[in-house]
Short mmCIF file of C-alpha atoms in Angstrom, two decimals:
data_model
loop_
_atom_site.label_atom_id
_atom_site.label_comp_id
_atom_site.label_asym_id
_atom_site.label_seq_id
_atom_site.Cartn_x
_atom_site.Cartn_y
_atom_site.Cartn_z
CA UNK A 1000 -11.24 -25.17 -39.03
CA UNK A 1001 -15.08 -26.21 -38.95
CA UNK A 1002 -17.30 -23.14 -39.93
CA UNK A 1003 -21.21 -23.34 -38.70
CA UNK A 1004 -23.05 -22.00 -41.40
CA UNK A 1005 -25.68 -19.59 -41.27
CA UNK A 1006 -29.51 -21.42 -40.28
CA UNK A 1007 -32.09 -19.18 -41.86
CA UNK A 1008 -34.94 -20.15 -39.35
CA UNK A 1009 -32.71 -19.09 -36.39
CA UNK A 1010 -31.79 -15.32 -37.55
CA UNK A 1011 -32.48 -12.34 -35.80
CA UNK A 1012 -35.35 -9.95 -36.60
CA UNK A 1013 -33.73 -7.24 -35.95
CA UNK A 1014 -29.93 -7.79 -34.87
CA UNK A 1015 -26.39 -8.26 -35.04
CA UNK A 1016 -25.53 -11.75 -35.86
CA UNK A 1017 -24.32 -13.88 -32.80
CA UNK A 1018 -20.75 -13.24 -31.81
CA UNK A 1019 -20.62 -10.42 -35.03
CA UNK A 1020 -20.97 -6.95 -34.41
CA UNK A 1021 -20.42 -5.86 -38.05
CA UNK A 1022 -23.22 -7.88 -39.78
CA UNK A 1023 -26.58 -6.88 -39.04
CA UNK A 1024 -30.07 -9.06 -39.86
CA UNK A 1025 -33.57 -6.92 -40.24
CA UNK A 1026 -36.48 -8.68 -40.86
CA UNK A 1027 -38.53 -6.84 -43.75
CA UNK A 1028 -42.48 -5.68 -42.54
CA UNK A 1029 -42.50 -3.23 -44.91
CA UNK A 1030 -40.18 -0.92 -47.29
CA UNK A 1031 -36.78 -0.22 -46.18
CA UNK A 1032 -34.09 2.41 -47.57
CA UNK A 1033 -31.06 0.87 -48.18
CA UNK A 1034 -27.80 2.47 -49.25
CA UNK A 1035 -26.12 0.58 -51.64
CA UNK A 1036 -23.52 -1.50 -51.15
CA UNK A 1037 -24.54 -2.48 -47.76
CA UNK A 1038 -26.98 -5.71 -48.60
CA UNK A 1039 -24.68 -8.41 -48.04
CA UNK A 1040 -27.33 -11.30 -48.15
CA UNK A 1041 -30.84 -11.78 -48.07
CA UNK A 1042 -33.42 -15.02 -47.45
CA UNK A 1043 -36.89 -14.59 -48.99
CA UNK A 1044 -39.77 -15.96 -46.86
CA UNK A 1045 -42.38 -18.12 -47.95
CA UNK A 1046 -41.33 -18.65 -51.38
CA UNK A 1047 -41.50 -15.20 -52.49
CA UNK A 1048 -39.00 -12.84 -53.33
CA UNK A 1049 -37.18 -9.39 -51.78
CA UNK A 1050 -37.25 -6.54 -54.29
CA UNK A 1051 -34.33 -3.97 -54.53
CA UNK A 1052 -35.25 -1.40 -56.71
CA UNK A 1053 -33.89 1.91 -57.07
CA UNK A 1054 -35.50 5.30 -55.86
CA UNK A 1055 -36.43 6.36 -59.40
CA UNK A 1056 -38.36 3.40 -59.75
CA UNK A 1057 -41.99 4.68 -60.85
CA UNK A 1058 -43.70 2.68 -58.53
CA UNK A 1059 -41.86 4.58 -55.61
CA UNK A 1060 -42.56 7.81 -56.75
CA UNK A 1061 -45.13 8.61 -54.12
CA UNK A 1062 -42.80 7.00 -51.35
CA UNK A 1063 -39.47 8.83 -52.23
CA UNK A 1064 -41.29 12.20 -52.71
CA UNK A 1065 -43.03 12.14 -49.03
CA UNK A 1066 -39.60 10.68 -47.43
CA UNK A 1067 -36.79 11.23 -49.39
CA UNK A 1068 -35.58 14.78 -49.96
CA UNK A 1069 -31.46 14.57 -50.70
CA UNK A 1070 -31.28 14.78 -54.41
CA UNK A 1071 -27.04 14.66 -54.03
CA UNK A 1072 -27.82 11.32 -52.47
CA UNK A 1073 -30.60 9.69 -54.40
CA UNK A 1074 -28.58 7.77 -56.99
CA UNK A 1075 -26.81 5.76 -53.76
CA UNK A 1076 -29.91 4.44 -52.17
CA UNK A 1077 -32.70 1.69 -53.14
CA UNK A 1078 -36.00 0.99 -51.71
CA UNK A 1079 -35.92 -3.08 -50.55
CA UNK A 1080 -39.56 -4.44 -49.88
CA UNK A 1081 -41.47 -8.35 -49.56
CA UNK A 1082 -40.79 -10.60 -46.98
CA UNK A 1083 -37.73 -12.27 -45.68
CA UNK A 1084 -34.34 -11.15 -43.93
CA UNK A 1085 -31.97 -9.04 -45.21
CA UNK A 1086 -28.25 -8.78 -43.86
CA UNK A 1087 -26.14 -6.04 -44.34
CA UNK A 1088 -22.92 -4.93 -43.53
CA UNK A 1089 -20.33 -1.80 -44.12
CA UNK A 1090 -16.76 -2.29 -44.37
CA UNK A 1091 -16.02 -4.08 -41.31
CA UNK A 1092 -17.51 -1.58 -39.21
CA UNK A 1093 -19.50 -1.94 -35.93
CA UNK A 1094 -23.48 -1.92 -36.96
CA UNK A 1095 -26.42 -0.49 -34.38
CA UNK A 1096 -29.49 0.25 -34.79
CA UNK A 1097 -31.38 3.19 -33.10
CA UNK A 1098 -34.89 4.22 -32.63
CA UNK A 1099 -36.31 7.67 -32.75
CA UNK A 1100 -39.32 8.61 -30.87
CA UNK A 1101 -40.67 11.82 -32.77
CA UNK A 1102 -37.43 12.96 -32.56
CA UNK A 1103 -34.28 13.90 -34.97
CA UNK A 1104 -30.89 13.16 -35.66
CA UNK A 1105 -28.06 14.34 -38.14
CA UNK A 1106 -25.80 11.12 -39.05
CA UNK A 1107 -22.78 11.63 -40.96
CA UNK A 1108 -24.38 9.81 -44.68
CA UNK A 1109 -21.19 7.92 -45.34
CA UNK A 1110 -21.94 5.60 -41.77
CA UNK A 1111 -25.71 5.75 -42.29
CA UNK A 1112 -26.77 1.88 -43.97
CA UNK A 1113 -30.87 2.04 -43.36
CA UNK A 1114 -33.72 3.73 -42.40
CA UNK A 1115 -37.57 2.32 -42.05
CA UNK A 1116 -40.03 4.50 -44.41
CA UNK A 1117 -41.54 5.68 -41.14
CA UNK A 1118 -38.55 8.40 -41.16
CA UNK A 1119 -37.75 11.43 -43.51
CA UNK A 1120 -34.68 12.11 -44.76
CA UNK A 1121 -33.42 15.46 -45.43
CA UNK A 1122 -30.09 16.72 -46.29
CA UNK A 1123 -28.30 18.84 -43.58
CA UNK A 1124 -26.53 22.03 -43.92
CA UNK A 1125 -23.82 20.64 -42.34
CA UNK A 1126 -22.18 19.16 -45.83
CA UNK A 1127 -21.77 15.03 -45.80
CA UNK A 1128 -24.38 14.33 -43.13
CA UNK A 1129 -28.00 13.80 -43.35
CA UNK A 1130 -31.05 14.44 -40.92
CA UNK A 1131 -33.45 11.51 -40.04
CA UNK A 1132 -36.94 13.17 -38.72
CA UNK A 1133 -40.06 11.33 -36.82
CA UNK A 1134 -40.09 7.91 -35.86
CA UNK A 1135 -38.96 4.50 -36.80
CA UNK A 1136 -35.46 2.88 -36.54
CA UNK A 1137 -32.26 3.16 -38.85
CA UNK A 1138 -28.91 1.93 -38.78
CA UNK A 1139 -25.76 3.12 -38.84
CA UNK A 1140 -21.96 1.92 -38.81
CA UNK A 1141 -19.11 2.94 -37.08
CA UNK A 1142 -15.50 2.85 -36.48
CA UNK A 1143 -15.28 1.03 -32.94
CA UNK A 1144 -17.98 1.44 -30.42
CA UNK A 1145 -19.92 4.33 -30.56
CA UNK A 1146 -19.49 6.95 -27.50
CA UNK A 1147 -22.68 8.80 -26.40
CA UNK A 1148 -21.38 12.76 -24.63
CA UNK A 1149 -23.79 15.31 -23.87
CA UNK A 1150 -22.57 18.99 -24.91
CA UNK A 1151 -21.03 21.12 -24.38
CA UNK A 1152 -18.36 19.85 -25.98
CA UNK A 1153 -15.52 20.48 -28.72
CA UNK A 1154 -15.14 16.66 -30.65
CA UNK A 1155 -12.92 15.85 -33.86
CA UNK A 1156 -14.75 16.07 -37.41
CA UNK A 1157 -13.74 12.82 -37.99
CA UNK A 1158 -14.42 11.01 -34.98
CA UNK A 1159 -17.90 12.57 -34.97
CA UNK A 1160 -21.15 10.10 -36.00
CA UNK A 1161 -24.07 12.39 -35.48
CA UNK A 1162 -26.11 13.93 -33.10
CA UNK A 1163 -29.13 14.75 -32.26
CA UNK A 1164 -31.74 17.06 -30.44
CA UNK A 1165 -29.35 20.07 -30.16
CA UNK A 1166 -28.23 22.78 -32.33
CA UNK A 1167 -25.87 22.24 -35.26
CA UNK A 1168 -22.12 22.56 -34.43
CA UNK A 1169 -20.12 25.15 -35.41
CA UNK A 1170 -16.43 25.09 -36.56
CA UNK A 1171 -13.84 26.02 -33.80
CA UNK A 1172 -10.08 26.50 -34.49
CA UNK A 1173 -6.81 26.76 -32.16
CA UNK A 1174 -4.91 29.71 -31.92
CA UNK A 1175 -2.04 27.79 -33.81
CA UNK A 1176 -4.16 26.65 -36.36
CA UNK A 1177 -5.20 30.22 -36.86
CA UNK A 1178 -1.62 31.71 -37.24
CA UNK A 1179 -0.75 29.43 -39.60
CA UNK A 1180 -3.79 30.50 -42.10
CA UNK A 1181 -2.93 33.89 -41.29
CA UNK A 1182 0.63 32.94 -42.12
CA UNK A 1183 -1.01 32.87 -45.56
CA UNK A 1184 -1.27 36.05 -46.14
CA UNK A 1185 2.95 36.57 -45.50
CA UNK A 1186 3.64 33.81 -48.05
CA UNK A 1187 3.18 30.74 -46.53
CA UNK A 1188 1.44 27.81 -47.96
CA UNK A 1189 -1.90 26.88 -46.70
CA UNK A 1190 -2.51 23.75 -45.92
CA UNK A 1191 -3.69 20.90 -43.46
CA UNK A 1192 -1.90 20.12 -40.30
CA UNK A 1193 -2.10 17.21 -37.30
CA UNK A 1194 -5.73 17.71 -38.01
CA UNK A 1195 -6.48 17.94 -34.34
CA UNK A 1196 -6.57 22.23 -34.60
CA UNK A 1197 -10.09 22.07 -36.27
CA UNK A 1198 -12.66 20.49 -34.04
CA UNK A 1199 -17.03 21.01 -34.07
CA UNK A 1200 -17.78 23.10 -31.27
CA UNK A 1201 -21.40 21.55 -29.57
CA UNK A 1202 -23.92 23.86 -27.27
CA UNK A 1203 -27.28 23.52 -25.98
CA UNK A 1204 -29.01 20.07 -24.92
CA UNK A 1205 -28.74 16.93 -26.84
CA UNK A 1206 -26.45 14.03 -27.59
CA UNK A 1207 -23.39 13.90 -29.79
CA UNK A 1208 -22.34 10.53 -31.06
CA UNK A 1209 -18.79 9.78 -31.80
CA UNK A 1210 -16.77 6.56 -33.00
CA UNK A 1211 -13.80 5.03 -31.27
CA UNK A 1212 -11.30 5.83 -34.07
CA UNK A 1213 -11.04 8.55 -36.54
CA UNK A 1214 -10.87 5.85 -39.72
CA UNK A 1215 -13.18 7.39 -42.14
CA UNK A 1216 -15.04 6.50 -45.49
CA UNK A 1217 -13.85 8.76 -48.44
CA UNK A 1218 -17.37 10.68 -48.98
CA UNK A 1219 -17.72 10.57 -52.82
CA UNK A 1220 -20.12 13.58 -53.06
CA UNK A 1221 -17.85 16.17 -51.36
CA UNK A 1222 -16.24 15.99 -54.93
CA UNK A 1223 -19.78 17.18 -56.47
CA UNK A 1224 -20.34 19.82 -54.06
CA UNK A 1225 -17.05 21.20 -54.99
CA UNK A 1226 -17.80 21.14 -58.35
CA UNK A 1227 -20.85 23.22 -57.64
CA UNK A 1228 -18.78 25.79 -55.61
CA UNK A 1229 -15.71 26.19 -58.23
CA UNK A 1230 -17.82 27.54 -60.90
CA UNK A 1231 -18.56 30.50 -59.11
CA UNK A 1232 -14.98 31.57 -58.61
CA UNK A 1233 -12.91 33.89 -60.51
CA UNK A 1234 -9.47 32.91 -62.16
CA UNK A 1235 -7.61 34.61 -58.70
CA UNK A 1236 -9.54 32.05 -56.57
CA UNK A 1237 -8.88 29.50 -58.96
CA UNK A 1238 -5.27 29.70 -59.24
CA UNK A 1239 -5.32 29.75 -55.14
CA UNK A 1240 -7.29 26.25 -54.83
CA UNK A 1241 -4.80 24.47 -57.61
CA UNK A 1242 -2.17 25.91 -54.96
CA UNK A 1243 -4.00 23.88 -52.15
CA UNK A 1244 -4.95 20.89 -54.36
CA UNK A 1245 -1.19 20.19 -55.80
CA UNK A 1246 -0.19 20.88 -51.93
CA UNK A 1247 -2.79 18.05 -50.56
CA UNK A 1248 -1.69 15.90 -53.93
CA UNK A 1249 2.26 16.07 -52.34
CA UNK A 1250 1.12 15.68 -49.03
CA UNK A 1251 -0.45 12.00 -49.88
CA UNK A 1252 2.50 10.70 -52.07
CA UNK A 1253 4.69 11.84 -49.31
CA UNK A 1254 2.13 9.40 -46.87
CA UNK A 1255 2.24 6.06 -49.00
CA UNK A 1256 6.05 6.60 -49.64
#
């Protein structure tokens, strides 16, 4: 089997590579945010070099103050500036890029690769995702094509991208799914189910984005918000959660059996 390699005068400035929707080429004009990880390859221009250097770089200190404001997120992003083209992937996942027009949108931060410095990042209330205020263009992956649907509308958590212009969702739960947390309360263990009981519940104008399949990224800072909510519970509470946690434990080893 003949391979064509890769001709670095013939890239994209801003695309998927031909025939490859999960690598994507951007052409650097100026800083970029990068999550790490993603950079798969990169082809200085000119002779000179691409710098990757992380957010608590001093010479970024001005930048990441004005546009990045996620401290649970800062150690998992760099700052990648010169000149050249820099190629990036995520796991085999589909790759677009969007554009925002004075405008804002909520991604889910495991799926979101890069953002131009002409956009602010803040973190959401909604815990794992990220908002992406004003204008410029990022990227972001996902599992499959992604699905555009206008609310209202009741999606799964993990199918669910982003969205943007319209109200954060709130969490809506079946009547089954209800009377088996209230089944709680008679002695029955607590614990997760098909998964399809617990959906976000979308009003008002906007756009909800959504990926083909529900094949999500483990999101390692859900772990470090825990951590932050466990120390204000009492040893009652705390007995309850090793309940749930030794429950979800079983519930995995019984999976890869």
């Amino acid at each position: 089997m003949s391979v064509e390699p890769l001709d670095p005068s013939t890239l994209p400035d801003h695309g998927n590579l031909p025939g490859n929707a999960h690598a994507y080429c951007v052409r650097l004009s100026g800083p970029l945010f990068v999550q790490t990880g993603r950079m798969i390859a990169h082809y200085p221009a000119g002779g000179g070099a691409i710098r990757f250097e992380p957010l608590t770089a001093t010479s970024l200190g001005a930048l990441v103050a004005e546009r990045f404001s996620s401290p649970l997120y800062s150690r998992d992003w760099v700052v990648a500036d010169g000149q050249g083209h820099v190629l990036l992937g995520d796991r085999g996942y589909d790759i677009n890029s969007y554009d925002l027009d004075d405008g804002n949108l909520t991604v889910r931060a495991a799926n979101l690769l890069a953002f131009d410095a002409g956009l602010e990042l803040k973190e959401s209330i909604v815990p794992g995702f990220l908002t992406l205020i004003g204008t410029g263009r990022f990227l972001a992956g996902s599992s499959g094509p992604v699905v555009f649907v206008e609310p209202p509308v009741r999606v799964d958590p993990e199918a669910l991208v982003g969205w943007a212009d319209c109200p954060a969702p709130a969490l809506h739960f079946d009547a089954g799914w209800m009377g088996h947390f209230l089944g709680a309360a008679r002695g029955a263990l607590f614990g997760t189910r098909s998964g399809e009981e617990r959906q976000y519940d979308f009003t008002g104008a906007g756009t909800v984005l959504l990926q083909s399949s529900e094949r999500l990224r483990e999101d390692p800072h859900a772990l470090r918000r825990l951590e932050g909510e466990v120390r204000q519970l009492g040893p009652g509470a705390l007995q309850q959660l090793q309940a749930v946690v030794q429950q979800q434990l079983a519930e995995h080893q019984q999976q890869q059996r």
